[in-house]
Amino acid sequence: MASTQIRFNPRFFGQILKSQQVAALTRGAAEHIRDRAKATAPVDTSAYHDGIVVRERDTAHRKTFRVVGTDAKTMLIEAKTGNLARALRAEGT
């Protein structure tokens, strides 16, 4: 049986991961999840709702985007409702 050897070009994949097109796709996915989380967020003072944002971060290999809650009570609300986790699961990611 013949053996097949595959060689990946890490530089090529590095260029793809750092491309503007990939950044736009991942930013779009994060913004969609943020919008879903805001739409289903419990609203008392609206601080939790308004504090759901997308944060961008450059890493060694790619640009990442995270949906985070910036309100001081985010952890408490998440523990009770799971709003951000549900928004992510609803996306199928």
mmCIF file of N, CA, C and O in Angstrom:
data_model
loop_
_atom_site.group_PDB
_atom_site.id
_atom_site.type_symbol
_atom_site.label_atom_id
_atom_site.label_comp_id
_atom_site.label_asym_id
_atom_site.label_seq_id
_atom_site.Cartn_x
_atom_site.Cartn_y
_atom_site.Cartn_z
ATOM 1 N N MET A 1 0.845 -1.178 0.000
ATOM 2 C CA MET A 1 0.000 0.000 0.000
ATOM 3 C C MET A 1 0.888 1.237 0.000
ATOM 4 O O MET A 1 1.801 1.365 0.805
ATOM 5 N N ALA A 2 0.608 2.156 -0.890
ATOM 6 C CA ALA A 2 1.420 3.362 -1.025
ATOM 7 C C ALA A 2 1.105 4.356 0.087
ATOM 8 O O ALA A 2 -0.033 4.481 0.522
ATOM 9 N N SER A 3 2.106 5.039 0.514
ATOM 10 C CA SER A 3 1.953 6.047 1.555
ATOM 11 C C SER A 3 1.887 7.426 0.902
ATOM 12 O O SER A 3 2.673 7.738 0.015
ATOM 13 N N THR A 4 0.944 8.223 1.339
ATOM 14 C CA THR A 4 0.799 9.574 0.819
ATOM 15 C C THR A 4 1.270 10.562 1.871
ATOM 16 O O THR A 4 0.916 10.450 3.031
ATOM 17 N N GLN A 5 2.060 11.490 1.423
ATOM 18 C CA GLN A 5 2.567 12.494 2.343
ATOM 19 C C GLN A 5 2.017 13.857 1.941
ATOM 20 O O GLN A 5 2.058 14.234 0.775
ATOM 21 N N ILE A 6 1.469 14.559 2.893
ATOM 22 C CA ILE A 6 0.921 15.889 2.650
ATOM 23 C C ILE A 6 1.788 16.903 3.376
ATOM 24 O O ILE A 6 2.078 16.749 4.559
ATOM 25 N N ARG A 7 2.156 17.934 2.654
ATOM 26 C CA ARG A 7 2.953 18.997 3.271
ATOM 27 C C ARG A 7 2.143 20.285 3.229
ATOM 28 O O ARG A 7 1.737 20.742 2.172
ATOM 29 N N PHE A 8 1.910 20.834 4.387
ATOM 30 C CA PHE A 8 1.199 22.099 4.482
ATOM 31 C C PHE A 8 2.197 23.240 4.468
ATOM 32 O O PHE A 8 3.291 23.131 5.013
ATOM 33 N N ASN A 9 1.790 24.312 3.848
ATOM 34 C CA ASN A 9 2.614 25.506 3.814
ATOM 35 C C ASN A 9 2.078 26.449 4.882
ATOM 36 O O ASN A 9 1.109 27.173 4.658
ATOM 37 N N PRO A 10 2.695 26.479 6.065
ATOM 38 C CA PRO A 10 2.174 27.306 7.154
ATOM 39 C C PRO A 10 2.144 28.796 6.816
ATOM 40 O O PRO A 10 1.295 29.536 7.288
ATOM 41 N N ARG A 11 3.045 29.244 5.994
ATOM 42 C CA ARG A 11 3.070 30.651 5.604
ATOM 43 C C ARG A 11 1.820 31.020 4.805
ATOM 44 O O ARG A 11 1.226 32.072 5.002
ATOM 45 N N PHE A 12 1.435 30.121 3.908
ATOM 46 C CA PHE A 12 0.232 30.334 3.100
ATOM 47 C C PHE A 12 -0.997 30.439 3.990
ATOM 48 O O PHE A 12 -1.803 31.358 3.858
ATOM 49 N N PHE A 13 -1.147 29.491 4.927
ATOM 50 C CA PHE A 13 -2.302 29.518 5.828
ATOM 51 C C PHE A 13 -2.251 30.725 6.757
ATOM 52 O O PHE A 13 -3.281 31.292 7.104
ATOM 53 N N GLY A 14 -1.059 31.125 7.143
ATOM 54 C CA GLY A 14 -0.911 32.323 7.957
ATOM 55 C C GLY A 14 -1.399 33.562 7.237
ATOM 56 O O GLY A 14 -2.054 34.425 7.824
ATOM 57 N N GLN A 15 -1.117 33.640 5.945
ATOM 58 C CA GLN A 15 -1.580 34.775 5.149
ATOM 59 C C GLN A 15 -3.104 34.770 5.044
ATOM 60 O O GLN A 15 -3.741 35.820 5.119
ATOM 61 N N ILE A 16 -3.669 33.600 4.851
ATOM 62 C CA ILE A 16 -5.131 33.500 4.744
ATOM 63 C C ILE A 16 -5.787 33.928 6.055
ATOM 64 O O ILE A 16 -6.739 34.706 6.066
ATOM 65 N N LEU A 17 -5.284 33.408 7.177
ATOM 66 C CA LEU A 17 -5.887 33.717 8.468
ATOM 67 C C LEU A 17 -5.780 35.200 8.817
ATOM 68 O O LEU A 17 -6.615 35.728 9.541
ATOM 69 N N LYS A 18 -4.773 35.864 8.311
ATOM 70 C CA LYS A 18 -4.608 37.296 8.603
ATOM 71 C C LYS A 18 -5.255 38.193 7.550
ATOM 72 O O LYS A 18 -5.188 39.413 7.641
ATOM 73 N N SER A 19 -5.895 37.601 6.552
ATOM 74 C CA SER A 19 -6.476 38.396 5.465
ATOM 75 C C SER A 19 -7.690 39.185 5.939
ATOM 76 O O SER A 19 -8.366 38.829 6.901
ATOM 77 N N GLN A 20 -7.963 40.255 5.224
ATOM 78 C CA GLN A 20 -9.118 41.101 5.536
ATOM 79 C C GLN A 20 -10.426 40.338 5.331
ATOM 80 O O GLN A 20 -11.395 40.569 6.050
ATOM 81 N N GLN A 21 -10.454 39.435 4.358
ATOM 82 C CA GLN A 21 -11.668 38.676 4.081
ATOM 83 C C GLN A 21 -12.031 37.759 5.252
ATOM 84 O O GLN A 21 -13.192 37.687 5.649
ATOM 85 N N VAL A 22 -11.048 37.074 5.802
ATOM 86 C CA VAL A 22 -11.312 36.201 6.951
ATOM 87 C C VAL A 22 -11.700 37.042 8.162
ATOM 88 O O VAL A 22 -12.612 36.687 8.907
ATOM 89 N N ALA A 23 -11.042 38.160 8.356
ATOM 90 C CA ALA A 23 -11.388 39.053 9.467
ATOM 91 C C ALA A 23 -12.829 39.538 9.328
ATOM 92 O O ALA A 23 -13.575 39.582 10.312
ATOM 93 N N ALA A 24 -13.240 39.880 8.105
ATOM 94 C CA ALA A 24 -14.609 40.352 7.886
ATOM 95 C C ALA A 24 -15.625 39.246 8.172
ATOM 96 O O ALA A 24 -16.681 39.504 8.761
ATOM 97 N N LEU A 25 -15.314 38.020 7.782
ATOM 98 C CA LEU A 25 -16.218 36.894 8.052
ATOM 99 C C LEU A 25 -16.371 36.649 9.552
ATOM 100 O O LEU A 25 -17.485 36.466 10.056
ATOM 101 N N THR A 26 -15.249 36.643 10.260
ATOM 102 C CA THR A 26 -15.323 36.367 11.696
ATOM 103 C C THR A 26 -15.954 37.530 12.460
ATOM 104 O O THR A 26 -16.692 37.318 13.410
ATOM 105 N N ARG A 27 -15.676 38.749 12.030
ATOM 106 C CA ARG A 27 -16.317 39.912 12.656
ATOM 107 C C ARG A 27 -17.836 39.838 12.434
ATOM 108 O O ARG A 27 -18.622 40.072 13.338
ATOM 109 N N GLY A 28 -18.232 39.502 11.225
ATOM 110 C CA GLY A 28 -19.659 39.391 10.910
ATOM 111 C C GLY A 28 -20.354 38.346 11.765
ATOM 112 O O GLY A 28 -21.470 38.563 12.246
ATOM 113 N N ALA A 29 -19.703 37.208 11.971
ATOM 114 C CA ALA A 29 -20.280 36.156 12.812
ATOM 115 C C ALA A 29 -20.423 36.644 14.254
ATOM 116 O O ALA A 29 -21.453 36.430 14.897
ATOM 117 N N ALA A 30 -19.402 37.318 14.757
ATOM 118 C CA ALA A 30 -19.450 37.838 16.126
ATOM 119 C C ALA A 30 -20.538 38.895 16.272
ATOM 120 O O ALA A 30 -21.273 38.909 17.274
ATOM 121 N N GLU A 31 -20.674 39.757 15.294
ATOM 122 C CA GLU A 31 -21.705 40.799 15.363
ATOM 123 C C GLU A 31 -23.108 40.191 15.305
ATOM 124 O O GLU A 31 -24.019 40.669 15.974
ATOM 125 N N HIS A 32 -23.261 39.142 14.533
ATOM 126 C CA HIS A 32 -24.556 38.458 14.461
ATOM 127 C C HIS A 32 -24.923 37.841 15.818
ATOM 128 O O HIS A 32 -26.055 37.968 16.287
ATOM 129 N N ILE A 33 -23.955 37.210 16.452
ATOM 130 C CA ILE A 33 -24.184 36.621 17.778
ATOM 131 C C ILE A 33 -24.456 37.721 18.800
ATOM 132 O O ILE A 33 -25.342 37.588 19.645
ATOM 133 N N ARG A 34 -23.714 38.833 18.731
ATOM 134 C CA ARG A 34 -23.969 39.962 19.625
ATOM 135 C C ARG A 34 -25.397 40.467 19.461
ATOM 136 O O ARG A 34 -26.105 40.707 20.442
ATOM 137 N N ASP A 35 -25.836 40.605 18.225
ATOM 138 C CA ASP A 35 -27.188 41.103 17.963
ATOM 139 C C ASP A 35 -28.245 40.145 18.503
ATOM 140 O O ASP A 35 -29.247 40.569 19.076
ATOM 141 N N ARG A 36 -28.006 38.849 18.348
ATOM 142 C CA ARG A 36 -28.943 37.852 18.880
ATOM 143 C C ARG A 36 -28.977 37.919 20.407
ATOM 144 O O ARG A 36 -30.027 37.861 21.025
ATOM 145 N N ALA A 37 -27.798 38.057 21.025
ATOM 146 C CA ALA A 37 -27.724 38.145 22.481
ATOM 147 C C ALA A 37 -28.436 39.394 22.987
ATOM 148 O O ALA A 37 -29.135 39.357 24.002
ATOM 149 N N LYS A 38 -28.277 40.510 22.295
ATOM 150 C CA LYS A 38 -28.952 41.739 22.707
ATOM 151 C C LYS A 38 -30.463 41.613 22.553
ATOM 152 O O LYS A 38 -31.221 42.130 23.372
ATOM 153 N N ALA A 39 -30.899 40.923 21.500
ATOM 154 C CA ALA A 39 -32.335 40.767 21.254
ATOM 155 C C ALA A 39 -33.015 39.929 22.331
ATOM 156 O O ALA A 39 -34.201 40.121 22.625
ATOM 157 N N THR A 40 -32.270 39.020 22.932
ATOM 158 C CA THR A 40 -32.854 38.135 23.949
ATOM 159 C C THR A 40 -32.410 38.487 25.368
ATOM 160 O O THR A 40 -32.736 37.770 26.308
ATOM 161 N N ALA A 41 -31.679 39.581 25.514
ATOM 162 C CA ALA A 41 -31.153 39.972 26.826
ATOM 163 C C ALA A 41 -32.267 40.456 27.750
ATOM 164 O O ALA A 41 -33.160 41.185 27.323
ATOM 165 N N PRO A 42 -32.210 40.038 29.015
ATOM 166 C CA PRO A 42 -33.159 40.601 29.970
ATOM 167 C C PRO A 42 -32.828 42.081 30.185
ATOM 168 O O PRO A 42 -31.667 42.465 30.218
ATOM 169 N N VAL A 43 -33.867 42.888 30.289
ATOM 170 C CA VAL A 43 -33.646 44.334 30.428
ATOM 171 C C VAL A 43 -34.265 44.813 31.734
ATOM 172 O O VAL A 43 -35.466 44.710 31.930
ATOM 173 N N ASP A 44 -33.403 45.286 32.614
ATOM 174 C CA ASP A 44 -33.860 45.899 33.851
ATOM 175 C C ASP A 44 -33.480 47.378 33.774
ATOM 176 O O ASP A 44 -34.320 48.247 33.637
ATOM 177 N N THR A 45 -32.188 47.621 33.802
ATOM 178 C CA THR A 45 -31.700 48.994 33.667
ATOM 179 C C THR A 45 -31.104 49.226 32.286
ATOM 180 O O THR A 45 -30.651 50.314 31.994
ATOM 181 N N SER A 46 -31.059 48.219 31.459
ATOM 182 C CA SER A 46 -30.473 48.168 30.119
ATOM 183 C C SER A 46 -28.940 48.213 30.129
ATOM 184 O O SER A 46 -28.318 48.224 29.069
ATOM 185 N N ALA A 47 -28.326 48.224 31.308
ATOM 186 C CA ALA A 47 -26.860 48.235 31.375
ATOM 187 C C ALA A 47 -26.286 46.927 30.825
ATOM 188 O O ALA A 47 -25.283 46.935 30.108
ATOM 189 N N TYR A 48 -26.914 45.796 31.153
ATOM 190 C CA TYR A 48 -26.443 44.507 30.629
ATOM 191 C C TYR A 48 -26.597 44.476 29.114
ATOM 192 O O TYR A 48 -25.671 44.136 28.389
ATOM 193 N N HIS A 49 -27.772 44.841 28.630
ATOM 194 C CA HIS A 49 -28.055 44.860 27.193
ATOM 195 C C HIS A 49 -27.060 45.740 26.446
ATOM 196 O O HIS A 49 -26.461 45.336 25.452
ATOM 197 N N ASP A 50 -26.871 46.954 26.929
ATOM 198 C CA ASP A 50 -25.983 47.899 26.269
ATOM 199 C C ASP A 50 -24.509 47.497 26.385
ATOM 200 O O ASP A 50 -23.684 47.930 25.588
ATOM 201 N N GLY A 51 -24.204 46.675 27.372
ATOM 202 C CA GLY A 51 -22.820 46.260 27.599
ATOM 203 C C GLY A 51 -22.386 45.051 26.800
ATOM 204 O O GLY A 51 -21.237 44.619 26.901
ATOM 205 N N ILE A 52 -23.259 44.485 25.991
ATOM 206 C CA ILE A 52 -22.878 43.353 25.144
ATOM 207 C C ILE A 52 -22.226 43.912 23.886
ATOM 208 O O ILE A 52 -22.868 44.584 23.084
ATOM 209 N N VAL A 53 -20.932 43.660 23.739
ATOM 210 C CA VAL A 53 -20.155 44.256 22.650
ATOM 211 C C VAL A 53 -19.247 43.210 22.008
ATOM 212 O O VAL A 53 -19.009 42.136 22.556
ATOM 213 N N VAL A 54 -18.725 43.565 20.855
ATOM 214 C CA VAL A 54 -17.728 42.743 20.171
ATOM 215 C C VAL A 54 -16.367 43.385 20.411
ATOM 216 O O VAL A 54 -16.188 44.583 20.183
ATOM 217 N N ARG A 55 -15.423 42.583 20.869
ATOM 218 C CA ARG A 55 -14.057 43.062 21.097
ATOM 219 C C ARG A 55 -13.124 42.404 20.093
ATOM 220 O O ARG A 55 -13.193 41.201 19.869
ATOM 221 N N GLU A 56 -12.257 43.202 19.525
ATOM 222 C CA GLU A 56 -11.295 42.728 18.532
ATOM 223 C C GLU A 56 -9.932 42.566 19.180
ATOM 224 O O GLU A 56 -9.541 43.374 20.027
ATOM 225 N N ARG A 57 -9.224 41.513 18.775
ATOM 226 C CA ARG A 57 -7.892 41.294 19.319
ATOM 227 C C ARG A 57 -6.995 40.691 18.240
ATOM 228 O O ARG A 57 -7.383 39.734 17.570
ATOM 229 N N ASP A 58 -5.827 41.240 18.085
ATOM 230 C CA ASP A 58 -4.839 40.671 17.169
ATOM 231 C C ASP A 58 -3.991 39.668 17.929
ATOM 232 O O ASP A 58 -3.503 39.959 19.022
ATOM 233 N N THR A 59 -3.839 38.495 17.349
ATOM 234 C CA THR A 59 -2.970 37.476 17.940
ATOM 235 C C THR A 59 -1.829 37.214 16.971
ATOM 236 O O THR A 59 -1.776 37.797 15.884
ATOM 237 N N ALA A 60 -0.956 36.324 17.332
ATOM 238 C CA ALA A 60 0.198 36.029 16.482
ATOM 239 C C ALA A 60 -0.221 35.460 15.132
ATOM 240 O O ALA A 60 0.438 35.699 14.123
ATOM 241 N N HIS A 61 -1.337 34.732 15.103
ATOM 242 C CA HIS A 61 -1.706 34.032 13.874
ATOM 243 C C HIS A 61 -2.948 34.552 13.180
ATOM 244 O O HIS A 61 -3.188 34.231 12.018
ATOM 245 N N ARG A 62 -3.763 35.303 13.883
ATOM 246 C CA ARG A 62 -5.001 35.800 13.260
ATOM 247 C C ARG A 62 -5.637 36.879 14.117
ATOM 248 O O ARG A 62 -5.255 37.104 15.254
ATOM 249 N N LYS A 63 -6.645 37.504 13.550
ATOM 250 C CA LYS A 63 -7.436 38.505 14.264
ATOM 251 C C LYS A 63 -8.652 37.763 14.831
ATOM 252 O O LYS A 63 -9.288 36.987 14.128
ATOM 253 N N THR A 64 -8.960 37.987 16.086
ATOM 254 C CA THR A 64 -10.108 37.325 16.698
ATOM 255 C C THR A 64 -11.123 38.364 17.157
ATOM 256 O O THR A 64 -10.790 39.524 17.400
ATOM 257 N N PHE A 65 -12.359 37.906 17.273
ATOM 258 C CA PHE A 65 -13.449 38.758 17.722
ATOM 259 C C PHE A 65 -14.216 37.995 18.787
ATOM 260 O O PHE A 65 -14.546 36.824 18.602
ATOM 261 N N ARG A 66 -14.492 38.652 19.884
ATOM 262 C CA ARG A 66 -15.200 38.027 21.006
ATOM 263 C C ARG A 66 -16.422 38.849 21.364
ATOM 264 O O ARG A 66 -16.380 40.065 21.379
ATOM 265 N N VAL A 67 -17.483 38.133 21.666
ATOM 266 C CA VAL A 67 -18.688 38.787 22.171
ATOM 267 C C VAL A 67 -18.583 38.736 23.686
ATOM 268 O O VAL A 67 -18.482 37.661 24.271
ATOM 269 N N VAL A 68 -18.577 39.902 24.307
ATOM 270 C CA VAL A 68 -18.398 39.976 25.752
ATOM 271 C C VAL A 68 -19.441 40.892 26.377
ATOM 272 O O VAL A 68 -20.010 41.755 25.715
ATOM 273 N N GLY A 69 -19.654 40.680 27.644
ATOM 274 C CA GLY A 69 -20.512 41.566 28.422
ATOM 275 C C GLY A 69 -19.636 42.445 29.291
ATOM 276 O O GLY A 69 -18.759 41.950 29.995
ATOM 277 N N THR A 70 -19.872 43.745 29.256
ATOM 278 C CA THR A 70 -19.019 44.675 30.000
ATOM 279 C C THR A 70 -19.678 45.220 31.261
ATOM 280 O O THR A 70 -19.025 45.895 32.050
ATOM 281 N N ASP A 71 -20.954 44.913 31.456
ATOM 282 C CA ASP A 71 -21.643 45.379 32.659
ATOM 283 C C ASP A 71 -21.112 44.627 33.877
ATOM 284 O O ASP A 71 -20.764 43.444 33.794
ATOM 285 N N ALA A 72 -21.062 45.289 35.005
ATOM 286 C CA ALA A 72 -20.556 44.668 36.235
ATOM 287 C C ALA A 72 -21.366 43.440 36.640
ATOM 288 O O ALA A 72 -20.837 42.538 37.288
ATOM 289 N N LYS A 73 -22.628 43.385 36.256
ATOM 290 C CA LYS A 73 -23.474 42.255 36.647
ATOM 291 C C LYS A 73 -23.578 41.177 35.567
ATOM 292 O O LYS A 73 -24.398 40.270 35.674
ATOM 293 N N THR A 74 -22.734 41.238 34.558
ATOM 294 C CA THR A 74 -22.806 40.274 33.461
ATOM 295 C C THR A 74 -22.687 38.839 33.949
ATOM 296 O O THR A 74 -23.465 37.973 33.534
ATOM 297 N N MET A 75 -21.728 38.549 34.801
ATOM 298 C CA MET A 75 -21.529 37.168 35.279
ATOM 299 C C MET A 75 -22.757 36.668 36.042
ATOM 300 O O MET A 75 -23.169 35.516 35.877
ATOM 301 N N LEU A 76 -23.348 37.509 36.847
ATOM 302 C CA LEU A 76 -24.542 37.135 37.599
ATOM 303 C C LEU A 76 -25.703 36.853 36.651
ATOM 304 O O LEU A 76 -26.386 35.830 36.769
ATOM 305 N N ILE A 77 -25.909 37.731 35.708
ATOM 306 C CA ILE A 77 -27.006 37.551 34.751
ATOM 307 C C ILE A 77 -26.767 36.319 33.885
ATOM 308 O O ILE A 77 -27.685 35.541 33.629
ATOM 309 N N GLU A 78 -25.535 36.115 33.453
ATOM 310 C CA GLU A 78 -25.208 34.926 32.662
ATOM 311 C C GLU A 78 -25.452 33.649 33.456
ATOM 312 O O GLU A 78 -25.955 32.674 32.918
ATOM 313 N N ALA A 79 -25.083 33.665 34.735
ATOM 314 C CA ALA A 79 -25.290 32.479 35.571
ATOM 315 C C ALA A 79 -26.770 32.147 35.703
ATOM 316 O O ALA A 79 -27.152 30.974 35.746
ATOM 317 N N LYS A 80 -27.603 33.165 35.742
ATOM 318 C CA LYS A 80 -29.044 32.939 35.899
ATOM 319 C C LYS A 80 -29.743 32.646 34.584
ATOM 320 O O LYS A 80 -30.703 31.881 34.545
ATOM 321 N N THR A 81 -29.302 33.275 33.492
ATOM 322 C CA THR A 81 -30.048 33.173 32.230
ATOM 323 C C THR A 81 -29.329 32.414 31.124
ATOM 324 O O THR A 81 -29.979 31.839 30.263
ATOM 325 N N GLY A 82 -28.008 32.449 31.094
ATOM 326 C CA GLY A 82 -27.257 31.819 30.015
ATOM 327 C C GLY A 82 -27.488 32.495 28.672
ATOM 328 O O GLY A 82 -27.396 31.856 27.622
ATOM 329 N N ASN A 83 -27.781 33.764 28.695
ATOM 330 C CA ASN A 83 -28.134 34.487 27.476
ATOM 331 C C ASN A 83 -27.048 34.425 26.396
ATOM 332 O O ASN A 83 -27.343 34.105 25.237
ATOM 333 N N LEU A 84 -25.814 34.721 26.740
ATOM 334 C CA LEU A 84 -24.749 34.714 25.740
ATOM 335 C C LEU A 84 -24.503 33.295 25.209
ATOM 336 O O LEU A 84 -24.300 33.101 24.006
ATOM 337 N N ALA A 85 -24.532 32.328 26.094
ATOM 338 C CA ALA A 85 -24.329 30.930 25.668
ATOM 339 C C ALA A 85 -25.445 30.492 24.729
ATOM 340 O O ALA A 85 -25.191 29.824 23.716
ATOM 341 N N ARG A 86 -26.674 30.864 25.008
ATOM 342 C CA ARG A 86 -27.799 30.525 24.123
ATOM 343 C C ARG A 86 -27.664 31.192 22.775
ATOM 344 O O ARG A 86 -27.956 30.589 21.738
ATOM 345 N N ALA A 87 -27.224 32.440 22.760
ATOM 346 C CA ALA A 87 -27.023 33.149 21.489
ATOM 347 C C ALA A 87 -25.973 32.453 20.638
ATOM 348 O O ALA A 87 -26.124 32.342 19.423
ATOM 349 N N LEU A 88 -24.942 31.959 21.261
ATOM 350 C CA LEU A 88 -23.907 31.244 20.546
ATOM 351 C C LEU A 88 -24.409 29.893 20.045
ATOM 352 O O LEU A 88 -24.208 29.530 18.887
ATOM 353 N N ARG A 89 -25.111 29.149 20.881
ATOM 354 C CA ARG A 89 -25.651 27.847 20.470
ATOM 355 C C ARG A 89 -26.676 27.988 19.366
ATOM 356 O O ARG A 89 -26.765 27.154 18.469
ATOM 357 N N ALA A 90 -27.466 29.047 19.417
ATOM 358 C CA ALA A 90 -28.504 29.260 18.390
ATOM 359 C C ALA A 90 -27.876 29.458 17.024
ATOM 360 O O ALA A 90 -28.477 29.165 16.003
ATOM 361 N N GLU A 91 -26.634 29.918 17.012
ATOM 362 C CA GLU A 91 -25.926 30.146 15.762
ATOM 363 C C GLU A 91 -25.374 28.842 15.214
ATOM 364 O O GLU A 91 -24.960 28.770 14.065
ATOM 365 N N GLY A 92 -25.326 27.808 16.048
ATOM 366 C CA GLY A 92 -24.788 26.523 15.593
ATOM 367 C C GLY A 92 -23.282 26.478 15.583
ATOM 368 O O GLY A 92 -22.675 25.651 14.923
ATOM 369 N N THR A 93 -22.654 27.380 16.358
ATOM 370 C CA THR A 93 -21.188 27.397 16.397
ATOM 371 C C THR A 93 -20.701 26.784 17.673
ATOM 372 O O THR A 93 -21.385 26.646 18.628
#
